[in-house]
């Protein structure tokens, strides 16, 4: 058996890595640069850490701030049109997954025709066929891994869909934990559990390989060990650094091995209730893993160990139960509600959530245990009741 491993061409990681930005831009002969960011980050002064050195160096920069969390398709359409008509020769994304996903979308679709909707995975009819503008992605959350994936996620009316192609991969990713210091505890928690979910789902994915396993297990070690500190003391440099490396590794892991049941069930929660992606994943993680536990006991034992627990004297079955309990404890420790009720989701929504989740066939196909409609409903029901 062989696997395709795709890694983005260049990444800079570690504290202060933003200092490499100018030398990278020079490689692309860019003059007019579009910076896609969200308005909150502009007010916070974070965007300026990227833009000020560019302007000092004489680059023409335009800051585009029509970015909202979990961006709807319409926001993507507007940005792509704006990029096409304004003749940029580079795109830089600065922000969480929402800004980065829009930046890579604009970069690639600037060189294509038609609407963004035409390129959506579930309902689109067109394919991405060529490389767009050079793109540099600079995350300010430790969560999505968007800086190293070829995926752009967009919110639709009741669920989410993606545009995905290797041409959406950033030319350069700059993952500087110093940019995450200002993340409030709630966002640190949600984005951090999102990254943990990427690593866990990549590790139990049917498409896992020795390469994605190595990335996923190290991500689980780093995130499990640092997330509580990063949430309780955001200024802790080591905690932020470990979270930054953890989310980066988790991004590489899931980009190559894929995510599975948690994400398939989380997308409709995000779509129907506008709950942050990290929170939707976090609330489901223990219940999906509890439901599919028997199909991947050995791997759950490995995850339990990577979370820092000894499984000596435990059977695989015992360790897998403990793994589910520790995942739930972690979610609770970082103050994320651990039931759907905790997000004010009512029981009558479980049917429509199930109908939307079953449509995520490509993602569900990677689950080590097949998840049919009745399984999905049962997981939502368990997450609703908290058992
Ligand atoms: P986000 O980008 O929506 O940001 C969440 C909030 O945090 C925003 O209000 C933002 O202003 C704020 N924020 C960001 N950085 C900050 C900082 N350093 N200091 C203070 N506040 C800061 O959140 P996210 O979880 O990073 O991204 C979510 C989006 O990414 C969703 O649309 C999700 O579907 C998508 N996603 C994409 C991929 C991918 O591979 N492309 C993977 C997972 C999720």
Coordinates of N, CA, C and O and ligand atoms in Angstrom, one line a residue, residues 38 40-41 44 46 69-71 95-99 101 104 140-141 144-146 149 151-153 160 179-184 187 191 194 198 254 263 267 277-278, ligand 1:
X38 N -9.3 40.1 9.8 CA -10.7 40.4 10.3 C -10.6 41.7 11.1 O -9.5 42.1 11.6
X40 N -11.5 42.9 13.9 CA -11.1 42.9 15.3 C -9.5 42.8 15.4 O -9.0 43.5 16.2
X41 N -8.9 42.1 14.5 CA -7.5 42.0 14.5 C -6.8 43.3 14.1 O -5.7 43.6 14.5
X44 N -7.0 45.5 17.0 CA -6.1 45.1 18.1 C -4.6 45.4 17.8 O -3.8 45.3 18.6
X46 N -2.8 43.7 15.6 CA -2.1 42.6 15.1 C -1.8 42.6 13.6 O -0.7 42.3 13.2
X69 N -16.3 35.5 11.5 CA -16.1 34.1 11.9 C -17.0 33.1 11.1 O -18.1 33.5 10.8
X70 N -16.5 32.0 10.8 CA -17.2 31.0 10.0 C -17.8 31.6 8.8 O -19.1 31.7 8.6
X71 N -17.0 32.1 7.9 CA -17.5 33.0 6.8 C -18.6 32.3 5.9 O -18.3 31.2 5.4
X95 N -4.9 36.0 10.4 CA -6.0 35.8 11.3 C -6.2 34.3 11.6 O -5.3 33.5 11.5
X96 N -7.4 34.0 12.1 CA -7.8 32.7 12.4 C -8.2 32.0 11.1 O -8.0 32.5 10.0
X97 N -8.7 30.8 11.2 CA -9.1 30.0 10.0 C -10.0 30.8 9.1 O -10.0 30.6 7.9
X98 N -10.9 31.6 9.7 CA -11.9 32.3 8.8 C -11.2 33.2 7.8 O -11.5 33.2 6.6
X99 N -10.2 34.0 8.3 CA -9.5 34.9 7.4 C -8.5 34.1 6.4 O -8.5 34.4 5.3
X101 N -8.9 31.0 5.3 CA -9.7 30.3 4.3 C -10.1 31.2 3.2 O -10.1 30.9 2.0
X104 N -6.9 32.2 0.9 CA -6.5 31.2 0.0 C -7.5 31.1 -1.2 O -7.1 30.8 -2.3
X140 N -3.3 33.5 13.5 CA -3.3 34.1 14.8 C -4.0 33.3 15.8 O -4.2 33.8 17.0
X141 N -4.6 32.2 15.4 CA -5.1 31.2 16.4 C -4.3 29.9 16.3 O -3.7 29.7 15.3
X144 N -7.0 25.8 13.5 CA -7.5 25.1 12.3 C -6.5 24.4 11.5 O -6.8 23.5 10.8
X145 N -5.2 24.9 11.5 CA -4.2 24.3 10.6 C -4.4 24.8 9.2 O -3.7 24.3 8.3
X146 N -5.3 25.8 9.0 CA -5.6 26.2 7.6 C -4.4 26.6 6.8 O -4.3 26.5 5.6
X149 N -3.2 23.5 4.9 CA -4.2 22.6 4.2 C -4.6 23.3 2.9 O -4.4 24.4 2.7
X151 N -7.7 23.4 1.9 CA -9.1 23.5 2.1 C -9.6 24.9 2.5 O -8.9 25.6 3.3
X152 N -10.7 25.4 1.9 CA -11.3 26.6 2.3 C -12.8 26.3 2.7 O -13.5 25.7 1.9
X153 N -13.1 26.5 3.9 CA -14.5 26.2 4.4 C -15.4 27.4 4.4 O -15.0 28.4 4.8
X160 N -22.0 23.3 6.2 CA -20.8 23.9 5.6 C -20.4 23.1 4.4 O -20.7 21.9 4.3
X179 N 1.9 35.8 17.9 CA 0.7 36.4 17.4 C -0.6 35.8 18.1 O -1.7 36.3 17.9
X180 N -0.4 34.8 19.0 CA -1.6 34.2 19.6 C -1.7 34.7 21.1 O -2.7 34.3 21.8
X181 N -0.8 35.4 21.6 CA -0.8 35.8 23.0 C -2.1 36.5 23.4 O -2.7 36.4 24.5
X182 N -2.7 37.3 22.4 CA -3.9 38.1 22.7 C -5.2 37.3 22.6 O -6.3 37.8 22.9
X183 N -5.1 36.0 22.3 CA -6.3 35.2 22.2 C -7.0 35.1 23.5 O -6.4 34.7 24.5
X184 N -8.3 35.5 23.6 CA -9.0 35.3 24.9 C -9.1 33.8 25.3 O -9.1 33.0 24.4
X187 N -11.6 31.6 23.1 CA -11.2 31.3 21.8 C -10.0 30.4 21.8 O -9.8 29.4 21.0
X191 N -10.4 26.9 19.8 CA -9.5 26.6 18.7 C -8.5 25.5 19.1 O -8.1 24.7 18.2
X194 N -10.2 22.3 18.7 CA -10.3 22.0 17.3 C -9.0 21.3 16.8 O -9.1 20.3 16.1
X198 N -8.4 17.5 15.2 CA -7.8 17.2 14.0 C -6.8 16.1 14.2 O -6.7 15.1 13.4
X254 N -4.0 16.0 9.6 CA -5.4 15.8 9.1 C -5.4 16.2 7.6 O -6.2 15.6 6.8
X263 N -16.0 15.8 12.7 CA -16.2 16.9 11.8 C -17.5 16.8 11.0 O -18.2 17.8 10.8
X267 N -20.1 20.0 11.4 CA -20.5 21.0 10.4 C -22.0 21.5 10.5 O -22.2 22.7 10.4
X277 N -16.6 26.8 15.1 CA -16.1 25.5 14.7 C -15.5 24.7 15.8 O -15.8 23.5 16.0
X278 N -14.6 25.3 16.6 CA -13.9 24.6 17.6 C -14.9 24.1 18.7 O -14.7 23.0 19.2
Ligands
LIG1 P1 -11.8 32.5 13.6 O1 -10.9 32.8 12.5 O2 -13.3 32.5 13.2 O3 -11.6 33.5 14.8 C1 -12.4 33.5 16.0 C2 -12.3 34.8 16.7 O4 -11.0 34.9 17.3 C3 -12.5 36.0 15.8 O5 -13.4 36.9 16.5 C4 -11.1 36.6 15.7 O6 -11.2 38.0 15.5 C5 -10.5 36.3 17.0 N1 -9.0 36.2 17.0 C6 -8.3 35.5 16.1 N2 -7.0 35.6 16.4 C7 -6.9 36.4 17.5 C8 -5.9 36.8 18.4 N3 -4.6 36.5 18.2 N4 -6.2 37.6 19.4 C9 -7.5 37.9 19.7 N5 -8.5 37.5 19.0 C10 -8.2 36.7 17.9 O7 -11.5 31.1 14.3 P2 -10.8 29.8 13.9 O8 -11.3 28.8 14.7 O9 -9.3 30.0 13.8 O10 -11.3 29.6 12.4 C11 -12.6 29.0 12.2 C12 -12.9 28.8 10.7 O11 -11.8 28.0 10.1 C13 -14.2 28.1 10.4 O12 -14.8 28.7 9.3 C14 -13.8 26.7 10.2 O13 -14.7 26.0 9.4 C15 -12.5 26.9 9.4 N6 -11.5 25.7 9.4 C16 -10.7 25.6 8.3 C17 -9.9 24.6 8.2 C18 -9.0 24.4 7.0 O14 -8.3 23.4 6.8 N7 -9.0 25.3 6.1 C19 -9.8 23.6 9.2 C20 -10.6 23.8 10.3 C21 -11.5 24.9 10.4

